[in-house]
CSV table of C-alpha atoms in Angstrom, one decimal:
chain,number,residue,atom,x,y,z
A,1,MET,CA,13.4,1.2,-1.0
A,2,ARG,CA,11.3,-1.9,-1.1
A,3,ASP,CA,10.4,-2.2,-4.7
A,4,LEU,CA,11.3,-1.0,-8.2
A,5,SER,CA,8.4,1.5,-8.5
A,6,LEU,CA,9.7,3.4,-5.4
A,7,HIS,CA,13.2,3.6,-6.9
A,8,ILE,CA,11.7,5.0,-10.1
A,9,LEU,CA,9.7,7.6,-8.2
A,10,ASP,CA,12.8,8.6,-6.3
A,11,LEU,CA,15.1,8.8,-9.3
A,12,ALA,CA,12.6,10.7,-11.4
A,13,GLN,CA,12.7,13.4,-8.8
A,14,ASN,CA,16.3,14.0,-9.8
A,15,SER,CA,15.2,14.5,-13.4
A,16,VAL,CA,12.5,16.9,-12.3
A,17,ARG,CA,15.0,18.9,-10.2
A,18,ALA,CA,17.4,18.9,-13.2
A,19,GLY,CA,14.9,20.9,-15.1
A,20,ALA,CA,14.0,18.1,-17.6
A,21,SER,CA,11.2,18.7,-20.1
A,22,LEU,CA,11.0,15.0,-20.9
A,23,VAL,CA,11.5,12.0,-18.6
A,24,GLU,CA,11.5,8.6,-20.3
A,25,ILE,CA,11.1,5.6,-18.1
A,26,SER,CA,11.4,2.1,-19.4
A,27,LEU,CA,11.2,-1.4,-17.9
A,28,LEU,CA,12.2,-4.1,-20.3
A,29,ALA,CA,12.0,-7.8,-19.2
A,30,ASP,CA,14.0,-10.3,-21.2
A,31,PRO,CA,13.1,-13.8,-19.9
A,32,ASP,CA,15.6,-15.5,-22.3
A,33,ALA,CA,18.5,-13.5,-21.0
A,34,ASP,CA,17.1,-13.5,-17.4
A,35,ARG,CA,17.4,-9.7,-17.4
A,36,LEU,CA,15.2,-6.9,-16.2
A,37,THR,CA,16.4,-3.4,-17.3
A,38,VAL,CA,15.1,-0.3,-15.7
A,39,THR,CA,16.1,3.0,-17.5
A,40,LEU,CA,15.4,6.6,-16.7
A,41,ARG,CA,16.4,9.1,-19.4
A,42,ASP,CA,16.0,12.8,-19.1
A,43,ASP,CA,16.9,16.0,-21.0
A,44,GLY,CA,17.7,17.9,-17.9
A,45,CYS,CA,20.9,19.9,-17.0
A,46,GLY,CA,23.1,16.8,-16.8
A,47,MET,CA,26.2,16.4,-14.6
A,48,PRO,CA,29.8,17.4,-15.2
A,49,PRO,CA,32.3,14.5,-15.1
A,50,ASP,CA,33.5,15.2,-11.6
A,51,LEU,CA,30.0,15.0,-10.1
A,52,LEU,CA,29.2,12.0,-12.3
A,53,ALA,CA,32.2,10.2,-10.8
A,54,ARG,CA,31.0,10.8,-7.2
A,55,VAL,CA,27.3,10.3,-7.7
A,56,THR,CA,27.1,6.7,-6.5
A,57,SER,CA,28.5,7.8,-3.1
A,58,PRO,CA,26.0,8.4,-0.4
A,59,PHE,CA,27.9,11.5,0.6
A,60,THR,CA,27.2,13.2,-2.7
A,61,THR,CA,24.3,15.5,-3.3
A,62,THR,CA,23.5,18.8,-5.0
A,63,ARG,CA,21.3,19.7,-2.1
A,64,THR,CA,22.8,22.6,0.0
A,65,THR,CA,21.1,21.8,3.3
A,66,ARG,CA,23.2,18.8,4.1
A,67,GLY,CA,25.7,16.6,2.3
A,68,ILE,CA,23.9,13.3,1.9
A,69,GLY,CA,22.0,11.8,-1.0
A,70,LEU,CA,20.8,8.2,-1.0
A,71,GLY,CA,18.7,7.7,-4.1
A,72,ILE,CA,21.3,6.4,-6.5
A,73,PRO,CA,23.4,4.5,-3.9
A,74,LEU,CA,20.3,2.5,-2.8
A,75,PHE,CA,19.3,1.8,-6.4
A,76,GLN,CA,22.8,0.6,-7.1
A,77,GLU,CA,22.9,-1.6,-4.0
A,78,ASN,CA,19.7,-3.3,-5.0
A,79,ALA,CA,20.8,-3.9,-8.5
A,80,GLU,CA,24.1,-5.4,-7.4
A,81,LEU,CA,22.3,-7.7,-4.9
A,82,ALA,CA,20.2,-9.0,-7.7
A,83,GLY,CA,23.2,-9.9,-9.9
A,84,GLY,CA,23.2,-6.6,-11.9
A,85,GLY,CA,24.5,-3.1,-11.7
A,86,VAL,CA,23.9,0.5,-12.5
A,87,ARG,CA,25.3,2.6,-15.3
A,88,ILE,CA,25.0,6.4,-15.5
A,89,VAL,CA,25.7,8.5,-18.6
A,90,SER,CA,25.4,12.2,-18.4
A,91,GLU,CA,26.4,15.3,-20.3
A,92,VAL,CA,26.0,18.9,-19.2
A,93,GLY,CA,23.2,20.6,-21.1
A,94,ARG,CA,22.0,17.3,-22.7
A,95,GLY,CA,20.7,15.2,-19.8
A,96,THR,CA,21.3,12.1,-17.8
A,97,THR,CA,20.5,8.4,-18.4
A,98,VAL,CA,20.4,6.0,-15.4
A,99,THR,CA,20.2,2.3,-16.2
A,100,GLY,CA,19.8,-0.5,-13.7
A,101,ASP,CA,20.1,-4.2,-14.6
A,102,PHE,CA,18.6,-6.8,-12.4
A,103,GLY,CA,18.6,-10.6,-12.7
A,104,LEU,CA,14.9,-11.2,-13.7
A,105,ARG,CA,14.6,-14.4,-11.7
A,106,HIS,CA,17.2,-13.5,-9.1
A,107,VAL,CA,15.8,-14.2,-5.6
A,108,ASP,CA,16.9,-10.7,-4.4
A,109,ARG,CA,15.5,-8.8,-7.4
A,110,PRO,CA,13.0,-6.3,-5.8
A,111,PRO,CA,9.4,-6.8,-6.8
A,112,LEU,CA,7.8,-4.4,-9.4
A,113,GLY,CA,5.6,-2.6,-6.9
A,114,ASP,CA,3.0,-0.1,-7.8
A,115,ILE,CA,4.2,1.4,-11.1
A,116,ALA,CA,0.8,3.0,-11.8
A,117,GLY,CA,1.0,4.7,-8.4
A,118,THR,CA,4.5,6.0,-9.2
A,119,VAL,CA,3.4,7.4,-12.6
A,120,ILE,CA,0.3,9.0,-11.2
A,121,THR,CA,2.2,10.6,-8.4
A,122,LEU,CA,4.8,12.0,-10.8
A,123,VAL,CA,2.2,13.4,-13.2
A,124,VAL,CA,-0.1,14.8,-10.6
A,125,THR,CA,2.6,16.6,-8.6
A,126,THR,CA,4.3,18.0,-11.7
A,127,PRO,CA,1.3,18.5,-14.0
A,128,LEU,CA,2.8,21.2,-16.2
A,129,THR,CA,6.3,20.0,-16.9
A,130,PRO,CA,8.1,17.6,-17.5
A,131,ASP,CA,6.4,15.3,-19.9
A,132,TYR,CA,6.6,11.6,-19.0
A,133,VAL,CA,6.9,8.6,-21.3
A,134,LEU,CA,6.6,5.1,-19.8
A,135,CYS,CA,7.6,2.1,-21.9
A,136,LEU,CA,7.0,-1.4,-20.7
A,137,ALA,CA,7.9,-4.5,-22.7
A,138,THR,CA,8.4,-8.2,-22.5
A,139,GLY,CA,9.5,-9.4,-26.0
A,140,GLU,CA,6.7,-8.4,-28.4
A,141,ARG,CA,4.3,-7.4,-25.7
A,142,ARG,CA,4.5,-3.6,-25.2
A,143,TYR,CA,2.8,-0.7,-23.6
A,144,THR,CA,3.5,3.0,-24.0
A,145,PHE,CA,2.1,5.8,-21.8
A,146,ASP,CA,2.9,9.3,-23.1
A,147,THR,CA,1.8,12.5,-21.4
A,148,ARG,CA,2.5,14.4,-24.7
A,149,GLU,CA,-0.3,12.5,-26.4
A,150,MET,CA,-2.6,13.1,-23.5
A,151,ARG,CA,-1.9,16.8,-23.5
A,152,ALA,CA,-2.7,17.0,-27.2
A,153,ALA,CA,-6.1,15.4,-26.6
A,154,LEU,CA,-6.9,17.4,-23.4
A,155,VAL,CA,-5.7,20.8,-24.6
A,156,THR,CA,-6.6,23.1,-21.6
A,157,VAL,CA,-7.7,20.4,-19.2
A,158,GLY,CA,-5.0,19.6,-16.7
A,159,LEU,CA,-3.4,16.2,-16.3
A,160,ASP,CA,-4.3,16.4,-12.6
A,161,ALA,CA,-8.1,16.5,-13.3
A,162,PRO,CA,-9.8,13.7,-11.4
A,163,GLU,CA,-11.3,12.1,-14.4
A,164,VAL,CA,-7.9,12.1,-16.2
A,165,VAL,CA,-6.3,10.5,-13.1
A,166,ALA,CA,-9.0,7.8,-13.2
A,167,TRP,CA,-8.2,7.2,-16.9
A,168,MET,CA,-4.5,7.0,-16.2
A,169,ARG,CA,-5.0,4.5,-13.4
A,170,GLU,CA,-7.0,2.2,-15.7
A,171,SER,CA,-4.7,2.6,-18.7
A,172,LEU,CA,-1.7,1.8,-16.6
A,173,ARG,CA,-3.3,-1.2,-15.0
A,174,GLU,CA,-4.1,-2.7,-18.4
A,175,GLY,CA,-0.7,-1.8,-19.8
A,176,ILE,CA,1.3,-3.3,-16.9
A,177,ALA,CA,-0.7,-6.6,-17.1
A,178,GLU,CA,-0.2,-6.7,-20.9
A,179,ALA,CA,3.4,-5.8,-21.1
A,180,LEU,CA,4.9,-7.2,-17.9
A,181,PRO,CA,2.6,-10.2,-17.3
A,182,GLY,CA,5.1,-12.2,-15.2
A,183,LEU,CA,6.1,-9.3,-13.0
A,184,ALA,CA,2.6,-7.9,-12.6
A,185,ALA,CA,1.4,-11.3,-11.3
A,186,GLU,CA,4.1,-11.7,-8.7
A,187,VAL,CA,3.1,-11.7,-5.1
A,188,ASP,CA,5.2,-9.3,-3.0
A,189,VAL,CA,6.1,-11.4,0.0
A,190,THR,CA,7.5,-8.5,1.9
A,191,ARG,CA,3.9,-7.2,2.2
A,192,LEU,CA,2.3,-10.4,3.4
B,1,MET,CA,-8.2,-0.8,-23.8
B,2,LYS,CA,-8.2,2.9,-22.7
B,3,THR,CA,-7.9,5.2,-25.7
B,4,ILE,CA,-6.8,8.8,-26.3
B,5,ALA,CA,-10.3,9.4,-27.7
B,6,GLU,CA,-11.7,8.9,-24.2
B,7,LEU,CA,-9.5,11.8,-23.1
B,8,GLU,CA,-11.1,14.0,-25.7
B,9,ALA,CA,-14.5,13.1,-24.3
B,10,ILE,CA,-13.2,14.0,-20.8
B,11,ARG,CA,-12.1,17.3,-22.1
B,12,GLN,CA,-15.6,18.1,-23.5
B,13,ARG,CA,-17.3,17.2,-20.2
B,14,THR,CA,-14.7,19.1,-18.1
B,15,LEU,CA,-15.0,22.3,-20.2
B,16,GLU,CA,-18.8,22.2,-19.7
B,17,GLN,CA,-18.3,22.2,-16.0
B,18,VAL,CA,-15.6,24.9,-16.0
B,19,GLY,CA,-17.9,27.7,-14.9
B,20,MET,CA,-18.5,25.8,-11.6
B,21,ARG,CA,-14.9,26.0,-10.7
B,22,LYS,CA,-13.9,28.0,-7.7
B,23,GLU,CA,-11.7,31.1,-8.0
B,24,LYS,CA,-7.9,30.7,-7.8
B,25,ASP,CA,-7.6,32.4,-4.3
B,26,ASP,CA,-9.9,29.7,-2.8
B,27,VAL,CA,-7.4,27.0,-3.7
B,28,VAL,CA,-6.2,24.7,-0.8
B,29,ARG,CA,-2.6,23.5,-1.2
B,30,VAL,CA,-1.5,20.1,0.0
B,31,VAL,CA,2.2,19.5,-0.3
B,32,VAL,CA,3.7,16.0,0.3
B,33,GLY,CA,7.4,15.5,1.1
B,34,MET,CA,8.7,13.4,-1.7
B,35,ALA,CA,12.5,13.1,-1.3
B,36,THR,CA,14.2,9.7,-0.8
B,37,CYS,CA,13.3,9.8,2.9
B,38,GLY,CA,9.7,10.6,2.3
B,39,ILE,CA,9.3,7.9,-0.4
B,40,ALA,CA,11.0,5.3,1.8
B,41,ALA,CA,8.7,6.2,4.7
B,42,GLY,CA,5.6,5.8,2.6
B,43,ALA,CA,4.8,9.2,1.0
B,44,ARG,CA,3.4,7.7,-2.2
B,45,PRO,CA,0.5,5.8,-0.6
B,46,VAL,CA,-0.3,9.0,1.4
B,47,MET,CA,-0.3,11.1,-1.7
B,48,LEU,CA,-2.5,8.6,-3.6
B,49,ALA,CA,-4.9,8.5,-0.6
B,50,PHE,CA,-5.3,12.3,-0.8
B,51,LEU,CA,-6.2,12.0,-4.5
B,52,GLU,CA,-8.6,9.3,-3.8
B,53,GLU,CA,-10.3,11.0,-0.9
B,54,LEU,CA,-10.6,14.3,-2.7
B,55,GLN,CA,-12.1,12.5,-5.8
B,56,LYS,CA,-14.5,10.5,-3.7
B,57,ARG,CA,-15.8,13.7,-2.1
B,58,GLY,CA,-15.9,15.6,-5.4
B,59,ILE,CA,-13.5,18.3,-4.0
B,60,SER,CA,-11.8,20.2,-6.9
B,61,HIS,CA,-10.4,23.3,-5.2
B,62,VAL,CA,-7.4,21.4,-3.7
B,63,GLN,CA,-4.0,21.3,-5.5
B,64,VAL,CA,-1.8,18.5,-4.4
B,65,SER,CA,2.0,19.0,-5.1
B,66,GLN,CA,5.3,17.8,-3.8
B,67,THR,CA,8.5,19.1,-2.1
B,68,GLY,CA,11.9,17.8,-1.3
B,69,CYS,CA,13.5,16.9,2.0
B,70,ILE,CA,13.2,19.5,4.7
B,71,GLY,CA,15.6,17.8,7.2
B,72,MET,CA,13.1,16.1,9.5
B,73,CYS,CA,13.4,12.7,7.9
B,74,ARG,CA,12.4,10.8,11.1
B,75,LEU,CA,9.0,12.4,10.9
B,76,GLU,CA,8.3,11.5,7.3
B,77,PRO,CA,5.9,11.1,5.6
B,78,MET,CA,5.2,14.8,6.1
B,79,VAL,CA,2.4,16.8,4.5
B,80,ASP,CA,1.7,20.6,4.6
B,81,VAL,CA,-1.9,21.8,4.3
B,82,MET,CA,-2.4,25.4,3.4
B,83,LEU,CA,-5.9,26.9,3.6
B,84,PRO,CA,-6.4,30.3,2.0
B,85,GLY,CA,-5.7,33.1,4.5
B,86,LYS,CA,-4.6,30.6,7.2
B,87,ASP,CA,-1.2,29.5,8.6
B,88,LYS,CA,0.4,26.4,7.1
B,89,VAL,CA,-0.2,23.3,9.1
B,90,THR,CA,2.5,20.5,9.0
B,91,TYR,CA,1.4,17.0,9.6
B,92,VAL,CA,4.0,14.3,10.4
B,93,ARG,CA,4.2,10.5,10.3
B,94,MET,CA,1.2,10.5,7.9
B,95,SER,CA,-0.4,7.3,6.7
B,96,PRO,CA,-3.3,6.6,4.2
B,97,GLU,CA,-5.5,6.0,7.3
B,98,LYS,CA,-4.8,9.5,8.7
B,99,VAL,CA,-5.6,11.2,5.3
B,100,SER,CA,-9.4,10.8,5.4
B,101,ARG,CA,-9.5,12.6,8.8
B,102,VAL,CA,-7.3,15.4,7.6
B,103,VAL,CA,-9.5,15.9,4.5
B,104,ALA,CA,-12.8,15.8,6.5
B,105,GLU,CA,-11.8,17.8,9.6
B,106,HIS,CA,-9.2,20.3,8.1
B,107,ILE,CA,-9.8,20.7,4.4
B,108,VAL,CA,-13.6,20.4,4.6
B,109,ASN,CA,-14.4,21.9,8.0
B,110,GLY,CA,-11.3,24.1,8.6
B,111,ARG,CA,-10.2,22.5,11.9
B,112,PRO,CA,-6.6,21.1,11.8
B,113,VAL,CA,-6.2,17.6,13.3
B,114,GLU,CA,-4.0,18.7,16.3
B,115,GLU,CA,-2.6,15.3,17.3
B,116,TYR,CA,-1.1,14.7,13.8
B,117,THR,CA,0.8,18.0,13.6
B,118,VAL,CA,4.5,18.6,14.0
B,119,THR,CA,3.8,21.0,16.9
B,120,PHE,CA,2.0,18.2,18.8
B,121,ALA,CA,4.8,15.6,18.0
B,122,GLU,CA,7.5,18.0,19.3
B,123,LYS,CA,5.5,18.8,22.5
B,124,GLN,CA,5.4,15.0,23.1
B,125,GLY,CA,9.2,14.9,22.7
B,126,GLN,CA,8.9,12.5,19.8
């Protein structure tokens, strides 16, 4: 995974498969503490303690086709390389919260990537459920994207309608520039 | 700034056009592999390219969705295209550049792009 937005897309799939009705994603930048915290919280089926204890191993998966799952191990590796780490809290029937800490200015901290593309991909491929909330913040500068508010305004029109996708693209672009100005302006050297 | 009020305006406009929608059995399904392997191989740009191409051409009878890993990770990004009444066609090693051809030749004109399919890749021993 080359950037944070791809990790988020990947980890959110776990929440979708856990039957979540709400997936909350937040990226909080704290320049004073030199910290960037990425959190995914869902209200899906959760994990029993024995699975939770094994979940950072690449040889753990709930998939039945073969015994390998790389999403969480890759996220953990990138967080640790960037002077941080991953914490997972989970309770059966309540949901799971995955938190990744990264050194904001650490040279190995993955770039932000295309957060708007991740959110649009999630919403369009799962337009009925779950709902998604995205919170971005640097100090007082904040942006919130909430599909529950969108649904209330759209009533019977789907979140995957082309005009709605165009609205999301623009709203996310503005929101990312407002709430994560430093990260949004970074040049991703891996793509040059 | 984008506002929720704009979504209400979109709703009004869309509901006026609703009579023009095609029937449900005319729906084309596009399914993008979106597990860790697919994402790492570039499934998201492929998915976004489909949305963009369909929007550009004003095609509304296509439903784009996702699936997990089907065990051919080396051939990701993979995309299934299902036309009503036709067999499923599986495309492998997709890229945003390949998407416009699949939309034009397969979804619009009904002729699968043979050289992008899994059958073709396997015949080549890839």
